[in-house]
Amino acid sequence: MIAFAPAAVLLLLFLVSMWKDRRRFRNAVLLGLTLIWASIGVLFLIPSLPPVAAIAAVALVLLVPALGTLVLGVFLVRNGITMLRKEGRRPANLLSLAAGLGIFGLIALIAYTGDRGSPAMDAAVGGLVLLVGYVSFLFACFLAYAFLYGRTHVRSEVDYVVVLGSGLIGGERVPPLLASRLEKGRRIQAAQATQAARGGGRVPLLLVSGGQGPDEKLSEARAMADWLIEQGVAPELIRLEDRSRTTDENLAFSRAVMEEEAGPDYRCVVVTNNFHAFRAAMTARKAGVNGQVVGSPTARYFWPSATIREFVAVFWEHRLVNLVVCGAIVVATGVAALVA
């Protein structure tokens, strides 16, 4: 069982880090490293396993990821085509298609250069594989932990339910994506109101956050508040934060509103869409917001591209470390190509 010692240590570090604050990206990396070392531990056990169990272990650790990569490539290409058909040809809608084609492009490149007998080309391709492997590892960590973080539930009473804005249709109407967030926030408030009626607690306020863009006729917060009132929410239970233009400002300005009204000991839950929940949680942590983030449902076809976009943003937010690692891989690849 010594083979699983690194995985056990990493798992302990992951649990401690998550207990301290679930909103850190390092939690995702620790989870990924734990799974990798657990897989290595399984490989070390193979010689001592019965034949059937050994085959199953090899398939689980090696074959499933390989086949999973092919399946993922097909899925991303199909999803990319769906995105183009339903959402148009904006660059953000090309992400899943580009990722799927990139998977098959890399496989084709490896197959093409495999029998060329060129050490320099092999070194270059090897460096590219390392780069892709590093980014893919971080993406897998992000995806796994974002899924885990998405299981967050509101377990205690809160003072505010903060709903983040996301743009308006025609400059004045709430789109389906934002309506999903608002409905999630309304349901959380209703559930908390029921608990308050039973136990004598306080009904949380709905704080809608979003300023007015240059092409909008009113602030997102005003449109969101109007939508909630149409759904039966009492106006006195709604607060507006109508200055923000970005997620950072959403959370910073909302924090100011909550602290001014309820003091620094307020408790809140932040609502956004599920693909955005983990990154919003990291932003909330940096902004000093006292609360976790929950996600509302998103159309299935929209989720892959949106998730890739969120990962790109997280990757860039940690660009110093990531660029250093990527730069080191490029330099090592160049040296290896020259030596070859």
Short mmCIF file of C-alpha atoms in Angstrom, two decimals:
data_model
loop_
_atom_site.label_atom_id
_atom_site.label_comp_id
_atom_site.label_asym_id
_atom_site.label_seq_id
_atom_site.Cartn_x
_atom_site.Cartn_y
_atom_site.Cartn_z
CA MET A 1 0.00 0.00 0.00
CA ILE A 2 3.07 2.27 0.09
CA ALA A 3 2.35 3.03 -3.57
CA PHE A 4 -0.71 4.98 -2.48
CA ALA A 5 1.18 7.07 0.11
CA PRO A 6 1.64 10.11 -2.20
CA ALA A 7 -2.06 9.98 -3.12
CA ALA A 8 -3.01 9.80 0.57
CA VAL A 9 -0.84 12.82 1.42
CA LEU A 10 -2.26 14.80 -1.49
CA LEU A 11 -5.80 13.84 -0.53
CA LEU A 12 -5.18 15.09 3.01
CA LEU A 13 -3.80 18.38 1.66
CA PHE A 14 -6.81 18.68 -0.64
CA LEU A 15 -9.29 18.12 2.20
CA VAL A 16 -7.52 20.61 4.48
CA SER A 17 -7.34 23.22 1.72
CA MET A 18 -10.99 22.70 0.84
CA TRP A 19 -11.98 22.93 4.49
CA LYS A 20 -10.16 26.27 4.81
CA ASP A 21 -11.75 27.73 1.66
CA ARG A 22 -13.56 25.90 -1.12
CA ARG A 23 -13.02 28.83 -3.49
CA ARG A 24 -9.31 28.30 -4.29
CA PHE A 25 -7.98 26.98 -7.60
CA ARG A 26 -5.27 25.09 -5.74
CA ASN A 27 -8.03 22.77 -4.53
CA ALA A 28 -8.59 21.76 -8.15
CA VAL A 29 -4.89 21.10 -8.71
CA LEU A 30 -4.57 19.07 -5.51
CA LEU A 31 -7.59 16.99 -6.53
CA GLY A 32 -6.05 16.32 -9.95
CA LEU A 33 -2.69 15.34 -8.44
CA THR A 34 -4.45 13.03 -6.00
CA LEU A 35 -6.19 11.20 -8.83
CA ILE A 36 -2.98 10.91 -10.86
CA TRP A 37 -0.99 9.42 -7.98
CA ALA A 38 -3.86 7.11 -7.13
CA SER A 39 -3.73 5.86 -10.73
CA ILE A 40 0.03 5.33 -10.43
CA GLY A 41 -0.58 3.39 -7.24
CA VAL A 42 -3.02 1.13 -9.08
CA LEU A 43 -0.37 0.42 -11.74
CA PHE A 44 2.13 -0.62 -9.07
CA LEU A 45 -0.40 -3.13 -7.78
CA ILE A 46 -0.89 -4.83 -11.15
CA PRO A 47 1.84 -7.54 -10.73
CA SER A 48 0.15 -8.76 -7.55
CA LEU A 49 -3.40 -8.76 -8.91
CA PRO A 50 -5.26 -11.72 -10.44
CA PRO A 51 -5.22 -11.65 -14.27
CA VAL A 52 -8.78 -10.39 -14.64
CA ALA A 53 -8.27 -7.66 -12.06
CA ALA A 54 -4.94 -6.68 -13.66
CA ILE A 55 -6.57 -6.28 -17.07
CA ALA A 56 -9.35 -4.21 -15.54
CA ALA A 57 -6.79 -1.99 -13.78
CA VAL A 58 -4.81 -1.39 -16.99
CA ALA A 59 -8.02 -0.61 -18.86
CA LEU A 60 -9.13 1.79 -16.15
CA VAL A 61 -5.83 3.67 -15.91
CA LEU A 62 -4.65 3.61 -19.55
CA LEU A 63 -7.34 2.49 -21.98
CA VAL A 64 -10.27 4.49 -20.63
CA PRO A 65 -8.41 7.84 -20.80
CA ALA A 66 -7.23 7.08 -24.36
CA LEU A 67 -10.72 6.17 -25.58
CA GLY A 68 -12.15 9.02 -23.54
CA THR A 69 -9.94 11.46 -25.44
CA LEU A 70 -11.35 10.25 -28.77
CA VAL A 71 -14.91 10.39 -27.50
CA LEU A 72 -14.27 13.89 -26.13
CA GLY A 73 -12.94 15.01 -29.51
CA VAL A 74 -16.06 13.78 -31.30
CA PHE A 75 -18.32 15.35 -28.69
CA LEU A 76 -16.58 18.73 -28.91
CA VAL A 77 -16.73 18.82 -32.71
CA ARG A 78 -20.45 17.98 -32.69
CA ASN A 79 -21.09 20.52 -29.96
CA GLY A 80 -19.13 23.14 -31.90
CA ILE A 81 -21.33 22.60 -34.93
CA THR A 82 -24.42 22.95 -32.75
CA MET A 83 -23.06 26.18 -31.27
CA LEU A 84 -22.46 27.63 -34.73
CA ARG A 85 -25.97 26.71 -35.81
CA LYS A 86 -27.72 28.06 -32.71
CA GLU A 87 -25.50 30.91 -31.52
CA GLY A 88 -23.72 32.19 -34.64
CA ARG A 89 -20.07 32.47 -35.63
CA ARG A 90 -18.74 34.68 -32.87
CA PRO A 91 -15.22 33.68 -31.72
CA ALA A 92 -16.51 32.59 -28.30
CA ASN A 93 -18.83 30.09 -30.01
CA LEU A 94 -15.92 28.42 -31.83
CA LEU A 95 -14.15 27.21 -28.69
CA SER A 96 -15.56 23.69 -28.46
CA LEU A 97 -15.12 23.11 -32.21
CA ALA A 98 -11.53 24.37 -32.07
CA ALA A 99 -10.77 22.15 -29.06
CA GLY A 100 -12.22 19.07 -30.76
CA LEU A 101 -10.33 19.69 -33.99
CA GLY A 102 -7.19 20.35 -31.95
CA ILE A 103 -7.45 16.90 -30.34
CA PHE A 104 -7.62 15.15 -33.70
CA GLY A 105 -4.96 17.44 -35.14
CA LEU A 106 -2.51 16.50 -32.40
CA ILE A 107 -3.25 12.79 -32.82
CA ALA A 108 -2.66 13.10 -36.58
CA LEU A 109 0.60 15.00 -36.01
CA ILE A 110 1.91 12.35 -33.62
CA ALA A 111 1.00 9.59 -36.08
CA TYR A 112 2.63 11.49 -38.98
CA THR A 113 5.92 12.17 -37.22
CA GLY A 114 6.14 8.82 -35.44
CA ASP A 115 8.02 7.03 -38.24
CA ARG A 116 9.90 9.97 -39.82
CA GLY A 117 13.13 9.27 -37.95
CA SER A 118 13.85 12.96 -37.29
CA PRO A 119 15.12 13.53 -33.73
CA ALA A 120 14.57 17.29 -33.99
CA MET A 121 10.98 16.81 -35.15
CA ASP A 122 10.39 14.22 -32.44
CA ALA A 123 11.68 16.70 -29.84
CA ALA A 124 9.41 19.45 -31.19
CA VAL A 125 6.36 17.20 -31.17
CA GLY A 126 7.29 15.93 -27.73
CA GLY A 127 7.42 19.51 -26.47
CA LEU A 128 4.04 20.23 -28.01
CA VAL A 129 2.61 17.15 -26.33
CA LEU A 130 4.00 18.33 -22.99
CA LEU A 131 2.45 21.77 -23.47
CA VAL A 132 -0.91 20.28 -24.39
CA GLY A 133 -0.59 17.80 -21.54
CA TYR A 134 0.04 20.57 -19.01
CA VAL A 135 -2.92 22.64 -20.21
CA SER A 136 -5.11 19.52 -20.42
CA PHE A 137 -4.17 18.55 -16.87
CA LEU A 138 -5.20 21.97 -15.58
CA PHE A 139 -8.42 21.82 -17.59
CA ALA A 140 -9.25 18.36 -16.21
CA CYS A 141 -8.56 19.67 -12.68
CA PHE A 142 -10.78 22.69 -13.33
CA LEU A 143 -13.56 20.54 -14.78
CA ALA A 144 -13.50 17.95 -11.97
CA TYR A 145 -13.40 20.50 -9.16
CA ALA A 146 -15.96 22.78 -10.82
CA PHE A 147 -18.30 19.79 -10.90
CA LEU A 148 -17.55 19.08 -7.25
CA TYR A 149 -17.96 22.71 -6.27
CA GLY A 150 -21.24 22.79 -8.17
CA ARG A 151 -22.66 20.37 -5.59
CA THR A 152 -22.57 23.24 -3.06
CA HIS A 153 -25.89 23.72 -1.31
CA VAL A 154 -27.18 26.53 0.87
CA ARG A 155 -27.15 24.84 4.27
CA SER A 156 -27.53 27.80 6.64
CA GLU A 157 -29.44 31.03 6.89
CA VAL A 158 -28.14 33.93 4.80
CA ASP A 159 -28.86 37.64 4.84
CA TYR A 160 -28.61 38.18 1.09
CA VAL A 161 -29.06 36.21 -2.11
CA VAL A 162 -26.88 37.99 -4.68
CA VAL A 163 -27.77 37.43 -8.35
CA LEU A 164 -25.14 38.44 -10.91
CA GLY A 165 -26.22 40.14 -14.14
CA SER A 166 -25.37 38.92 -17.65
CA GLY A 167 -26.70 41.41 -20.21
CA LEU A 168 -30.16 42.21 -21.56
CA ILE A 169 -32.02 41.43 -24.79
CA GLY A 170 -32.79 44.55 -26.78
CA GLY A 171 -31.28 46.59 -23.99
CA GLU A 172 -34.24 46.06 -21.65
CA ARG A 173 -35.42 42.42 -21.43
CA VAL A 174 -34.07 39.59 -19.27
CA PRO A 175 -32.67 36.76 -21.46
CA PRO A 176 -33.15 33.05 -20.62
CA LEU A 177 -29.61 32.75 -19.24
CA LEU A 178 -30.25 35.53 -16.73
CA ALA A 179 -33.79 34.33 -16.02
CA SER A 180 -32.29 31.01 -14.93
CA ARG A 181 -30.14 32.83 -12.36
CA LEU A 182 -33.05 34.91 -11.13
CA GLU A 183 -35.30 31.88 -10.74
CA LYS A 184 -32.58 30.09 -8.78
CA GLY A 185 -32.20 33.11 -6.52
CA ARG A 186 -35.97 33.39 -6.07
CA ARG A 187 -36.20 29.74 -5.05
CA ILE A 188 -33.36 30.08 -2.55
CA GLN A 189 -35.05 33.10 -1.01
CA ALA A 190 -38.39 31.27 -0.87
CA ALA A 191 -36.78 28.25 0.82
CA GLN A 192 -35.05 30.51 3.36
CA ALA A 193 -38.32 32.38 3.95
CA THR A 194 -40.02 29.06 4.75
CA GLN A 195 -37.26 28.22 7.25
CA ALA A 196 -37.56 31.70 8.76
CA ALA A 197 -41.33 31.25 9.22
CA ARG A 198 -40.73 28.01 11.10
CA GLY A 199 -37.83 29.15 13.23
CA GLY A 200 -38.36 32.88 13.51
CA GLY A 201 -35.33 33.81 11.42
CA ARG A 202 -34.90 36.59 8.89
CA VAL A 203 -36.08 36.46 5.26
CA PRO A 204 -33.02 37.14 3.07
CA LEU A 205 -32.99 40.05 0.66
CA LEU A 206 -32.47 39.51 -3.06
CA LEU A 207 -29.59 41.71 -4.22
CA VAL A 208 -29.53 42.01 -8.02
CA SER A 209 -26.25 43.22 -9.46
CA GLY A 210 -25.61 44.77 -12.85
CA GLY A 211 -25.05 48.23 -14.30
CA GLN A 212 -26.26 49.83 -17.52
CA GLY A 213 -24.25 49.12 -20.64
CA PRO A 214 -23.86 51.61 -23.49
CA ASP A 215 -26.44 49.74 -25.59
CA GLU A 216 -28.94 49.18 -22.76
CA LYS A 217 -32.00 51.31 -21.99
CA LEU A 218 -31.89 50.61 -18.25
CA SER A 219 -29.58 48.94 -15.78
CA GLU A 220 -29.45 45.18 -15.62
CA ALA A 221 -30.31 45.43 -11.92
CA ARG A 222 -33.51 47.35 -12.69
CA ALA A 223 -34.56 44.83 -15.34
CA MET A 224 -33.77 41.95 -12.97
CA ALA A 225 -35.75 43.55 -10.15
CA ASP A 226 -38.73 44.07 -12.47
CA TRP A 227 -38.58 40.42 -13.53
CA LEU A 228 -38.58 39.27 -9.91
CA ILE A 229 -41.51 41.52 -9.04
CA GLU A 230 -43.44 40.04 -11.98
CA GLN A 231 -42.77 36.61 -10.47
CA GLY A 232 -44.33 37.67 -7.17
CA VAL A 233 -41.32 38.78 -5.12
CA ALA A 234 -42.18 41.68 -2.82
CA PRO A 235 -40.33 44.89 -3.85
CA GLU A 236 -39.22 45.52 -0.27
CA LEU A 237 -37.25 42.26 -0.37
CA ILE A 238 -35.17 43.41 -3.35
CA ARG A 239 -32.02 45.54 -3.35
CA LEU A 240 -30.28 46.92 -6.42
CA GLU A 241 -26.58 47.29 -7.20
CA ASP A 242 -26.68 49.14 -10.53
CA ARG A 243 -23.11 50.42 -11.10
CA SER A 244 -21.12 47.31 -12.03
CA ARG A 245 -19.89 46.37 -15.50
CA THR A 246 -17.85 43.21 -14.78
CA THR A 247 -18.03 40.21 -12.46
CA ASP A 248 -15.27 41.76 -10.32
CA GLU A 249 -17.36 44.91 -9.92
CA ASN A 250 -20.55 42.88 -9.39
CA LEU A 251 -19.02 41.28 -6.33
CA ALA A 252 -17.05 44.26 -5.02
CA PHE A 253 -19.98 46.66 -5.26
CA SER A 254 -22.43 44.08 -3.88
CA ARG A 255 -20.13 43.55 -0.92
CA ALA A 256 -20.21 47.31 -0.27
CA VAL A 257 -24.01 47.34 -0.35
CA MET A 258 -24.26 44.41 2.07
CA GLU A 259 -21.68 45.79 4.49
CA GLU A 260 -23.32 49.23 4.50
CA GLU A 261 -26.75 47.78 5.22
CA ALA A 262 -26.01 44.75 7.41
CA GLY A 263 -22.47 45.28 8.65
CA PRO A 264 -19.33 43.19 8.07
CA ASP A 265 -20.85 40.05 9.60
CA TYR A 266 -23.42 39.58 6.83
CA ARG A 267 -23.81 36.17 5.22
CA CYS A 268 -24.75 35.67 1.60
CA VAL A 269 -24.99 33.23 -1.27
CA VAL A 270 -24.13 34.31 -4.81
CA VAL A 271 -26.08 32.96 -7.79
CA THR A 272 -24.73 32.67 -11.33
CA ASN A 273 -24.93 29.99 -14.04
CA ASN A 274 -23.39 26.58 -13.32
CA PHE A 275 -20.54 26.95 -15.82
CA HIS A 276 -19.53 30.22 -14.15
CA ALA A 277 -19.92 29.20 -10.50
CA PHE A 278 -16.35 28.13 -9.68
CA ARG A 279 -14.65 31.13 -11.31
CA ALA A 280 -17.19 33.45 -9.70
CA ALA A 281 -16.36 31.80 -6.36
CA MET A 282 -12.66 32.54 -6.87
CA THR A 283 -13.53 36.14 -7.74
CA ALA A 284 -15.77 36.37 -4.67
CA ARG A 285 -12.90 35.21 -2.50
CA LYS A 286 -10.58 37.90 -3.91
CA ALA A 287 -13.30 40.52 -3.43
CA GLY A 288 -13.71 39.51 0.21
CA VAL A 289 -17.34 38.46 -0.20
CA ASN A 290 -18.54 36.37 2.74
CA GLY A 291 -20.38 33.60 0.94
CA GLN A 292 -20.27 30.68 -1.45
CA VAL A 293 -21.52 30.60 -5.05
CA VAL A 294 -24.22 28.33 -6.47
CA GLY A 295 -25.06 27.72 -10.12
CA SER A 296 -28.30 27.72 -12.02
CA PRO A 297 -29.02 25.40 -14.98
CA THR A 298 -27.70 26.22 -18.45
CA ALA A 299 -28.70 24.80 -21.83
CA ARG A 300 -26.64 21.65 -22.41
CA TYR A 301 -25.36 22.66 -25.83
CA PHE A 302 -24.09 25.99 -24.42
CA TRP A 303 -22.22 24.48 -21.46
CA PRO A 304 -19.05 23.07 -23.17
CA SER A 305 -18.00 26.30 -24.92
CA ALA A 306 -18.89 28.36 -21.86
CA THR A 307 -16.83 26.06 -19.63
CA ILE A 308 -13.82 26.28 -21.95
CA ARG A 309 -14.15 30.07 -21.92
CA GLU A 310 -14.21 30.04 -18.11
CA PHE A 311 -11.08 27.87 -18.02
CA VAL A 312 -9.23 30.20 -20.39
CA ALA A 313 -10.08 33.09 -18.06
CA VAL A 314 -8.84 31.17 -15.01
CA PHE A 315 -5.68 30.12 -16.85
CA TRP A 316 -4.97 33.76 -17.67
CA GLU A 317 -5.71 34.92 -14.13
CA HIS A 318 -2.86 32.61 -13.03
CA ARG A 319 -0.74 33.59 -16.03
CA LEU A 320 2.51 34.17 -14.13
CA VAL A 321 2.82 30.55 -13.01
CA ASN A 322 1.35 29.14 -16.22
CA LEU A 323 3.56 31.19 -18.54
CA VAL A 324 6.64 30.24 -16.54
CA VAL A 325 5.80 26.53 -16.83
CA CYS A 326 4.94 26.80 -20.53
CA GLY A 327 8.08 28.85 -21.16
CA ALA A 328 10.21 26.24 -19.40
CA ILE A 329 8.70 23.52 -21.60
CA VAL A 330 9.41 25.55 -24.76
CA VAL A 331 13.01 26.22 -23.72
CA ALA A 332 13.60 22.56 -22.82
CA THR A 333 12.09 21.54 -26.15
CA GLY A 334 14.38 23.94 -28.03
CA VAL A 335 17.46 22.63 -26.25
CA ALA A 336 16.42 19.03 -26.93
CA ALA A 337 15.86 19.81 -30.64
CA LEU A 338 19.30 21.46 -30.92
CA VAL A 339 21.06 18.59 -29.16
CA ALA A 340 19.26 16.07 -31.36
#
